[in-house]
PDB file of C-alpha atoms in Angstrom:
ATOM      1  CA  UNK C   1    -128.167  -8.308 -27.664  1.00 91.00           C
ATOM      2  CA  UNK C   2    -129.477 -10.850 -25.199  1.00 97.00           C
ATOM      3  CA  UNK C   3    -132.361 -11.072 -22.782  1.00 98.00           C
ATOM      4  CA  UNK C   4    -131.043 -12.010 -19.336  1.00 98.00           C
ATOM      5  CA  UNK C   5    -133.189 -13.431 -16.547  1.00 98.00           C
ATOM      6  CA  UNK C   6    -131.195 -13.321 -13.299  1.00 98.00           C
ATOM      7  CA  UNK C   7    -132.291 -15.736 -10.561  1.00 98.00           C
ATOM      8  CA  UNK C   8    -131.277 -15.363  -6.940  1.00 98.00           C
ATOM      9  CA  UNK C   9    -130.390 -18.122  -4.493  1.00 97.00           C
ATOM     10  CA  UNK C  10    -131.783 -19.178  -1.126  1.00 95.00           C
ATOM     11  CA  UNK C  11    -132.927 -16.520   1.368  1.00 93.00           C
ATOM     12  CA  UNK C  12    -132.407 -13.792  -1.233  1.00 96.00           C
ATOM     13  CA  UNK C  13    -134.554 -11.772  -3.632  1.00 98.00           C
ATOM     14  CA  UNK C  14    -134.000 -10.248  -7.033  1.00 98.00           C
ATOM     15  CA  UNK C  15    -132.577  -7.195  -5.268  1.00 98.00           C
ATOM     16  CA  UNK C  16    -129.214  -8.953  -5.014  1.00 98.00           C
ATOM     17  CA  UNK C  17    -128.570  -8.223  -8.713  1.00 98.00           C
ATOM     18  CA  UNK C  18    -128.981  -4.448  -8.400  1.00 98.00           C
ATOM     19  CA  UNK C  19    -125.254  -3.770  -8.915  1.00 98.00           C
ATOM     20  CA  UNK C  20    -125.134  -5.947 -12.054  1.00 98.00           C
ATOM     21  CA  UNK C  21    -128.274  -4.830 -13.881  1.00 98.00           C
ATOM     22  CA  UNK C  22    -127.063  -1.319 -14.859  1.00 98.00           C
ATOM     23  CA  UNK C  23    -123.916  -2.716 -16.475  1.00 98.00           C
ATOM     24  CA  UNK C  24    -125.842  -5.222 -18.563  1.00 98.00           C
ATOM     25  CA  UNK C  25    -128.339  -2.568 -19.612  1.00 98.00           C
ATOM     26  CA  UNK C  26    -125.479  -0.262 -20.601  1.00 98.00           C
ATOM     27  CA  UNK C  27    -124.230  -2.978 -22.959  1.00 98.00           C
ATOM     28  CA  UNK C  28    -127.601  -3.099 -24.668  1.00 98.00           C
ATOM     29  CA  UNK C  29    -129.027  -6.205 -23.021  1.00 98.00           C
ATOM     30  CA  UNK C  30    -132.512  -6.581 -21.623  1.00 98.00           C
ATOM     31  CA  UNK C  31    -132.544  -7.705 -18.003  1.00 98.00           C
ATOM     32  CA  UNK C  32    -135.055  -8.892 -15.422  1.00 98.00           C
ATOM     33  CA  UNK C  33    -134.386 -10.152 -11.906  1.00 98.00           C
ATOM     34  CA  UNK C  34    -137.641 -11.469 -10.447  1.00 98.00           C
ATOM     35  CA  UNK C  35    -138.294 -12.605  -6.917  1.00 97.00           C
ATOM     36  CA  UNK C  36    -139.025 -16.315  -6.844  1.00 98.00           C
ATOM     37  CA  UNK C  37    -142.350 -17.356  -5.264  1.00 97.00           C
ATOM     38  CA  UNK C  38    -142.630 -17.337  -1.497  1.00 95.00           C
ATOM     39  CA  UNK C  39    -141.187 -13.892  -0.982  1.00 94.00           C
ATOM     40  CA  UNK C  40    -142.991 -10.886   0.456  1.00 87.00           C
ATOM     41  CA  UNK C  41    -146.382 -10.273  -1.095  1.00 86.00           C
ATOM     42  CA  UNK C  42    -146.943 -13.861  -2.220  1.00 90.00           C
ATOM     43  CA  UNK C  43    -150.070 -15.140  -0.407  1.00 91.00           C
ATOM     44  CA  UNK C  44    -149.497 -18.835  -1.141  1.00 92.00           C
ATOM     45  CA  UNK C  45    -148.517 -21.140   1.740  1.00 92.00           C
ATOM     46  CA  UNK C  46    -144.809 -21.941   1.581  1.00 93.00           C
ATOM     47  CA  UNK C  47    -145.545 -25.656   1.940  1.00 94.00           C
ATOM     48  CA  UNK C  48    -147.475 -25.670  -1.353  1.00 95.00           C
ATOM     49  CA  UNK C  49    -144.757 -24.167  -3.549  1.00 97.00           C
ATOM     50  CA  UNK C  50    -143.042 -26.346  -6.151  1.00 97.00           C
ATOM     51  CA  UNK C  51    -140.077 -26.205  -8.483  1.00 98.00           C
ATOM     52  CA  UNK C  52    -142.540 -25.757 -11.328  1.00 98.00           C
ATOM     53  CA  UNK C  53    -143.854 -22.622  -9.599  1.00 98.00           C
ATOM     54  CA  UNK C  54    -140.281 -21.345  -9.543  1.00 98.00           C
ATOM     55  CA  UNK C  55    -139.709 -22.335 -13.169  1.00 98.00           C
ATOM     56  CA  UNK C  56    -142.910 -20.659 -14.335  1.00 98.00           C
ATOM     57  CA  UNK C  57    -141.950 -17.390 -12.613  1.00 97.00           C
ATOM     58  CA  UNK C  58    -138.684 -17.519 -14.567  1.00 98.00           C
ATOM     59  CA  UNK C  59    -140.382 -18.298 -17.881  1.00 98.00           C
ATOM     60  CA  UNK C  60    -142.825 -15.446 -17.341  1.00 97.00           C
ATOM     61  CA  UNK C  61    -139.806 -13.124 -17.605  1.00 95.00           C
ATOM     62  CA  UNK C  62    -138.485 -14.642 -20.825  1.00 94.00           C
ATOM     63  CA  UNK C  63    -139.288 -12.771 -24.021  1.00 85.00           C
ATOM     64  CA  UNK C  64    -138.121 -15.255 -26.598  1.00 92.00           C
ATOM     65  CA  UNK C  65    -134.945 -17.285 -26.047  1.00 97.00           C
ATOM     66  CA  UNK C  66    -133.244 -15.921 -22.928  1.00 98.00           C
ATOM     67  CA  UNK C  67    -130.064 -16.488 -20.967  1.00 98.00           C
ATOM     68  CA  UNK C  68    -131.083 -17.774 -17.549  1.00 98.00           C
ATOM     69  CA  UNK C  69    -128.500 -17.098 -14.839  1.00 99.00           C
ATOM     70  CA  UNK C  70    -128.983 -19.048 -11.622  1.00 98.00           C
ATOM     71  CA  UNK C  71    -127.003 -18.263  -8.483  1.00 98.00           C
ATOM     72  CA  UNK C  72    -126.456 -20.992  -5.874  1.00 97.00           C
ATOM     73  CA  UNK C  73    -129.849 -22.654  -5.241  1.00 97.00           C
ATOM     74  CA  UNK C  74    -131.109 -20.894  -8.377  1.00 98.00           C
ATOM     75  CA  UNK C  75    -129.431 -23.591 -10.455  1.00 98.00           C
ATOM     76  CA  UNK C  76    -132.369 -25.964 -10.029  1.00 98.00           C
ATOM     77  CA  UNK C  77    -135.248 -23.706 -11.077  1.00 98.00           C
ATOM     78  CA  UNK C  78    -133.419 -22.475 -14.198  1.00 98.00           C
ATOM     79  CA  UNK C  79    -132.812 -26.113 -15.105  1.00 98.00           C
ATOM     80  CA  UNK C  80    -136.449 -27.007 -14.657  1.00 98.00           C
ATOM     81  CA  UNK C  81    -137.448 -23.982 -16.756  1.00 98.00           C
ATOM     82  CA  UNK C  82    -135.287 -25.283 -19.596  1.00 98.00           C
ATOM     83  CA  UNK C  83    -136.936 -28.691 -19.360  1.00 98.00           C
ATOM     84  CA  UNK C  84    -140.435 -27.200 -19.447  1.00 98.00           C
ATOM     85  CA  UNK C  85    -139.904 -24.653 -22.234  1.00 98.00           C
ATOM     86  CA  UNK C  86    -136.645 -25.175 -24.146  1.00 98.00           C
ATOM     87  CA  UNK C  87    -137.722 -22.724 -26.861  1.00 97.00           C
ATOM     88  CA  UNK C  88    -137.537 -19.933 -24.265  1.00 98.00           C
ATOM     89  CA  UNK C  89    -133.966 -20.699 -23.169  1.00 98.00           C
ATOM     90  CA  UNK C  90    -130.883 -19.738 -25.175  1.00 98.00           C
ATOM     91  CA  UNK C  91    -128.382 -20.765 -22.499  1.00 98.00           C
ATOM     92  CA  UNK C  92    -128.193 -21.676 -18.824  1.00 98.00           C
ATOM     93  CA  UNK C  93    -125.498 -20.018 -16.718  1.00 99.00           C
ATOM     94  CA  UNK C  94    -124.738 -21.554 -13.328  1.00 99.00           C
ATOM     95  CA  UNK C  95    -123.103 -18.955 -11.066  1.00 98.00           C
ATOM     96  CA  UNK C  96    -121.435 -20.848  -8.190  1.00 98.00           C
ATOM     97  CA  UNK C  97    -124.691 -22.794  -8.395  1.00 98.00           C
ATOM     98  CA  UNK C  98    -125.979 -26.299  -7.955  1.00 98.00           C
ATOM     99  CA  UNK C  99    -125.973 -27.961 -11.357  1.00 98.00           C
ATOM    100  CA  UNK C 100    -128.596 -30.654 -10.779  1.00 97.00           C
ATOM    101  CA  UNK C 101    -128.990 -34.331 -11.508  1.00 95.00           C
ATOM    102  CA  UNK C 102    -132.302 -35.837 -12.547  1.00 98.00           C
ATOM    103  CA  UNK C 103    -134.152 -37.305  -9.578  1.00 98.00           C
ATOM    104  CA  UNK C 104    -132.103 -35.471  -6.923  1.00 97.00           C
ATOM    105  CA  UNK C 105    -133.408 -32.644  -4.760  1.00 97.00           C
ATOM    106  CA  UNK C 106    -131.440 -29.569  -3.810  1.00 95.00           C
ATOM    107  CA  UNK C 107    -131.197 -30.879  -0.262  1.00 92.00           C
ATOM    108  CA  UNK C 108    -129.831 -34.179  -1.615  1.00 94.00           C
ATOM    109  CA  UNK C 109    -127.128 -32.278  -3.462  1.00 94.00           C
ATOM    110  CA  UNK C 110    -126.333 -29.980  -0.538  1.00 92.00           C
ATOM    111  CA  UNK C 111    -126.032 -32.860   1.943  1.00 88.00           C
ATOM    112  CA  UNK C 112    -123.620 -34.635  -0.398  1.00 89.00           C
ATOM    113  CA  UNK C 113    -121.099 -31.823   0.097  1.00 88.00           C
ATOM    114  CA  UNK C 114    -118.461 -32.052   2.849  1.00 82.00           C
ATOM    115  CA  UNK C 115    -120.025 -28.933   4.422  1.00 81.00           C
ATOM    116  CA  UNK C 116    -123.668 -28.150   3.516  1.00 80.00           C
ATOM    117  CA  UNK C 117    -123.829 -24.486   2.420  1.00 84.00           C
ATOM    118  CA  UNK C 118    -126.091 -23.187   5.205  1.00 79.00           C
ATOM    119  CA  UNK C 119    -124.892 -25.455   8.031  1.00 79.00           C
ATOM    120  CA  UNK C 120    -124.710 -23.450  11.241  1.00 81.00           C
ATOM    121  CA  UNK C 121    -126.145 -20.269   9.734  1.00 83.00           C
ATOM    122  CA  UNK C 122    -129.761 -21.297   8.984  1.00 86.00           C
ATOM    123  CA  UNK C 123    -132.472 -23.267  10.734  1.00 87.00           C
ATOM    124  CA  UNK C 124    -136.011 -24.462  10.043  1.00 83.00           C
ATOM    125  CA  UNK C 125    -138.677 -21.843  10.592  1.00 79.00           C
ATOM    126  CA  UNK C 126    -142.191 -23.189   9.985  1.00 83.00           C
ATOM    127  CA  UNK C 127    -142.420 -24.214   6.316  1.00 90.00           C
ATOM    128  CA  UNK C 128    -139.186 -22.456   5.460  1.00 90.00           C
ATOM    129  CA  UNK C 129    -135.755 -21.844   6.822  1.00 85.00           C
ATOM    130  CA  UNK C 130    -134.135 -18.591   7.787  1.00 87.00           C
ATOM    131  CA  UNK C 131    -130.652 -17.433   8.619  1.00 84.00           C
ATOM    132  CA  UNK C 132    -129.894 -17.519  12.339  1.00 79.00           C
ATOM    133  CA  UNK C 133    -129.668 -14.003  13.732  1.00 80.00           C
ATOM    134  CA  UNK C 134    -126.158 -13.320  14.916  1.00 83.00           C
ATOM    135  CA  UNK C 135    -124.599 -16.207  12.982  1.00 89.00           C
ATOM    136  CA  UNK C 136    -121.596 -15.456  10.799  1.00 90.00           C
ATOM    137  CA  UNK C 137    -122.534 -14.517   7.259  1.00 91.00           C
ATOM    138  CA  UNK C 138    -119.023 -15.234   5.955  1.00 92.00           C
ATOM    139  CA  UNK C 139    -120.186 -18.162   3.796  1.00 93.00           C
ATOM    140  CA  UNK C 140    -122.484 -15.788   1.926  1.00 95.00           C
ATOM    141  CA  UNK C 141    -120.620 -12.485   2.038  1.00 95.00           C
ATOM    142  CA  UNK C 142    -116.932 -13.320   2.389  1.00 90.00           C
ATOM    143  CA  UNK C 143    -114.818 -10.412   1.215  1.00 89.00           C
ATOM    144  CA  UNK C 144    -117.515  -7.738   1.372  1.00 95.00           C
ATOM    145  CA  UNK C 145    -117.077  -4.475   3.283  1.00 94.00           C
ATOM    146  CA  UNK C 146    -119.194  -4.220   6.421  1.00 95.00           C
ATOM    147  CA  UNK C 147    -121.510  -1.524   5.070  1.00 96.00           C
ATOM    148  CA  UNK C 148    -122.455  -3.679   2.090  1.00 96.00           C
ATOM    149  CA  UNK C 149    -122.882  -6.709   4.355  1.00 95.00           C
ATOM    150  CA  UNK C 150    -125.294  -4.755   6.529  1.00 94.00           C
ATOM    151  CA  UNK C 151    -127.305  -3.632   3.529  1.00 96.00           C
ATOM    152  CA  UNK C 152    -127.434  -7.158   2.094  1.00 96.00           C
ATOM    153  CA  UNK C 153    -128.559  -8.632   5.414  1.00 93.00           C
ATOM    154  CA  UNK C 154    -131.575  -6.307   5.482  1.00 94.00           C
ATOM    155  CA  UNK C 155    -132.849  -7.977   2.294  1.00 95.00           C
ATOM    156  CA  UNK C 156    -132.547 -11.582   3.484  1.00 93.00           C
ATOM    157  CA  UNK C 157    -135.805 -13.504   3.776  1.00 93.00           C
ATOM    158  CA  UNK C 158    -137.250 -16.852   4.814  1.00 92.00           C
ATOM    159  CA  UNK C 159    -136.661 -19.538   2.189  1.00 93.00           C
ATOM    160  CA  UNK C 160    -139.424 -22.067   1.356  1.00 95.00           C
ATOM    161  CA  UNK C 161    -138.327 -25.621   2.092  1.00 94.00           C
ATOM    162  CA  UNK C 162    -140.742 -27.495  -0.183  1.00 96.00           C
ATOM    163  CA  UNK C 163    -139.022 -26.758  -3.535  1.00 96.00           C
ATOM    164  CA  UNK C 164    -135.661 -27.750  -2.059  1.00 94.00           C
ATOM    165  CA  UNK C 165    -137.047 -31.099  -0.888  1.00 94.00           C
ATOM    166  CA  UNK C 166    -138.573 -31.841  -4.308  1.00 97.00           C
ATOM    167  CA  UNK C 167    -136.711 -34.228  -6.610  1.00 98.00           C
ATOM    168  CA  UNK C 168    -136.162 -32.417  -9.883  1.00 98.00           C
ATOM    169  CA  UNK C 169    -137.351 -33.962 -13.150  1.00 98.00           C
ATOM    170  CA  UNK C 170    -134.989 -33.394 -16.055  1.00 98.00           C
ATOM    171  CA  UNK C 171    -134.792 -35.002 -19.474  1.00 98.00           C
ATOM    172  CA  UNK C 172    -133.818 -34.434 -23.078  1.00 98.00           C
ATOM    173  CA  UNK C 173    -134.819 -30.751 -23.191  1.00 98.00           C
ATOM    174  CA  UNK C 174    -132.477 -29.815 -20.374  1.00 98.00           C
ATOM    175  CA  UNK C 175    -129.731 -32.101 -21.634  1.00 97.00           C
ATOM    176  CA  UNK C 176    -129.768 -30.359 -25.020  1.00 98.00           C
ATOM    177  CA  UNK C 177    -129.673 -26.822 -23.600  1.00 98.00           C
ATOM    178  CA  UNK C 178    -126.313 -25.006 -23.870  1.00 98.00           C
ATOM    179  CA  UNK C 179    -124.866 -24.295 -20.438  1.00 98.00           C
ATOM    180  CA  UNK C 180    -122.004 -22.445 -18.810  1.00 98.00           C
ATOM    181  CA  UNK C 181    -120.553 -22.627 -15.309  1.00 98.00           C
ATOM    182  CA  UNK C 182    -118.915 -19.762 -13.414  1.00 98.00           C
ATOM    183  CA  UNK C 183    -116.898 -21.113 -10.499  1.00 98.00           C
ATOM    184  CA  UNK C 184    -116.073 -18.751  -7.650  1.00 98.00           C
ATOM    185  CA  UNK C 185    -112.655 -19.777  -6.422  1.00 98.00           C
ATOM    186  CA  UNK C 186    -112.910 -18.129  -2.967  1.00 97.00           C
ATOM    187  CA  UNK C 187    -116.401 -19.433  -2.183  1.00 96.00           C
ATOM    188  CA  UNK C 188    -117.000 -20.461   1.453  1.00 94.00           C
ATOM    189  CA  UNK C 189    -120.574 -21.713   0.874  1.00 94.00           C
ATOM    190  CA  UNK C 190    -120.238 -24.152  -2.037  1.00 95.00           C
ATOM    191  CA  UNK C 191    -116.636 -25.283  -2.191  1.00 94.00           C
ATOM    192  CA  UNK C 192    -114.680 -24.488  -5.360  1.00 96.00           C
ATOM    193  CA  UNK C 193    -113.839 -28.196  -5.590  1.00 95.00           C
ATOM    194  CA  UNK C 194    -117.523 -29.134  -5.611  1.00 95.00           C
ATOM    195  CA  UNK C 195    -118.203 -26.423  -8.163  1.00 96.00           C
ATOM    196  CA  UNK C 196    -115.450 -27.761 -10.423  1.00 97.00           C
ATOM    197  CA  UNK C 197    -117.007 -31.214 -10.244  1.00 96.00           C
ATOM    198  CA  UNK C 198    -120.442 -29.889 -11.201  1.00 97.00           C
ATOM    199  CA  UNK C 199    -118.920 -27.763 -13.971  1.00 98.00           C
ATOM    200  CA  UNK C 200    -117.738 -30.929 -15.690  1.00 97.00           C
ATOM    201  CA  UNK C 201    -121.276 -31.182 -17.081  1.00 96.00           C
ATOM    202  CA  UNK C 202    -120.372 -28.164 -19.253  1.00 98.00           C
ATOM    203  CA  UNK C 203    -118.042 -28.063 -22.234  1.00 97.00           C
ATOM    204  CA  UNK C 204    -114.537 -26.987 -21.126  1.00 98.00           C
ATOM    205  CA  UNK C 205    -114.828 -23.812 -23.225  1.00 97.00           C
ATOM    206  CA  UNK C 206    -117.932 -22.887 -21.201  1.00 98.00           C
ATOM    207  CA  UNK C 207    -116.271 -23.106 -17.797  1.00 98.00           C
ATOM    208  CA  UNK C 208    -115.039 -19.910 -16.157  1.00 98.00           C
ATOM    209  CA  UNK C 209    -113.322 -19.015 -12.893  1.00 98.00           C
ATOM    210  CA  UNK C 210    -113.811 -15.829 -10.880  1.00 98.00           C
ATOM    211  CA  UNK C 211    -111.570 -14.959  -7.895  1.00 97.00           C
ATOM    212  CA  UNK C 212    -114.597 -14.209  -5.752  1.00 97.00           C
ATOM    213  CA  UNK C 213    -116.632 -15.466  -2.820  1.00 97.00           C
ATOM    214  CA  UNK C 214    -120.229 -16.662  -2.952  1.00 97.00           C
ATOM    215  CA  UNK C 215    -121.740 -13.274  -3.877  1.00 98.00           C
ATOM    216  CA  UNK C 216    -119.830 -11.941  -6.895  1.00 98.00           C
ATOM    217  CA  UNK C 217    -122.783  -9.704  -7.796  1.00 98.00           C
ATOM    218  CA  UNK C 218    -121.776  -7.672  -4.723  1.00 98.00           C
ATOM    219  CA  UNK C 219    -118.007  -8.136  -4.608  1.00 97.00           C
ATOM    220  CA  UNK C 220    -117.155  -8.085  -8.350  1.00 98.00           C
ATOM    221  CA  UNK C 221    -120.159  -6.661 -10.222  1.00 98.00           C
ATOM    222  CA  UNK C 222    -118.141  -5.155 -13.084  1.00 98.00           C
ATOM    223  CA  UNK C 223    -116.227  -8.375 -13.702  1.00 98.00           C
ATOM    224  CA  UNK C 224    -119.443 -10.388 -13.577  1.00 98.00           C
ATOM    225  CA  UNK C 225    -121.103  -8.044 -16.074  1.00 98.00           C
ATOM    226  CA  UNK C 226    -118.124  -8.377 -18.417  1.00 98.00           C
ATOM    227  CA  UNK C 227    -118.230 -12.174 -18.213  1.00 98.00           C
ATOM    228  CA  UNK C 228    -121.980 -12.395 -18.775  1.00 98.00           C
ATOM    229  CA  UNK C 229    -121.647 -10.035 -21.725  1.00 98.00           C
ATOM    230  CA  UNK C 230    -118.891 -12.269 -23.146  1.00 98.00           C
ATOM    231  CA  UNK C 231    -121.113 -15.331 -22.790  1.00 98.00           C
ATOM    232  CA  UNK C 232    -123.937 -13.500 -24.587  1.00 98.00           C
ATOM    233  CA  UNK C 233    -121.596 -12.395 -27.396  1.00 96.00           C
ATOM    234  CA  UNK C 234    -120.517 -16.012 -27.917  1.00 89.00           C
ATOM    235  CA  UNK C 235    -124.054 -17.289 -28.505  1.00 84.00           C
TER     236      UNK C 235
END
C-alpha cells in the first residue's frame, strides 16, 4: 500500500481532504494532509515564506517514497518537493492543478490563463490575499450543495502571496519523477482546456478525466478515492 501526502490549494487547509482520507485508509493506505505554512498557528510573517518552506512541510510528512497529490496551487510545492528530495517521492499527482514550468511563478502561470482562477473573488490583504466576502464561490465549489458550501467557506483562510510570486526552480530530479494528471472537466477555476494542455507533460496513460468541478474532494470523494487507489496500484 502507498503513503499519500495530500496538499491543498490556495486559501484552503488540509481539512479539505476530510471526505477522502477515510476511503484511502480503508484501502490500506497511509495518509496525511498537512496545512501548508502560513495558516493558523504559524508565527512566521507571511512575507517571509518560500516555496521551499512549503516543500519541506510536505517532505516532513513523507515516510519513504510517497505519492504527493497537489490540488490547484498545490501543484507547485509538490513539484519543488520532488526536486529537493526525489528519493521521498514515488509519484506526483496533479489534481486540477498547476503543473509548473521551471523559472515561472504560480502567478505567472495563473495570469497566462484566459481567466485567472481567483479573478473577482479574491483581493490582496496585507502580505496575503483572501476571498472577497460575498463574492460568488462558484469557481471553487461549483456543483456542491449549499450546506457543504457553507461548511467549506468556514475553513477558508488568507493565502500567503510570497510563495506564489516566487519563480520555481526545477531540474532533472523533477523531470525524472513519475507524474499523473487528473483533469476536472467541469472546472470553473482552472479551465479544462488549460488543464489538458498542462497534462500533456504526463504520459497519456497517466492522464485521467473526472466529471467534476474544482473541488472533487467534496463533490466526488468516492470516485477520487477510487482513482487515487488505482494510481497507487499501478506503481
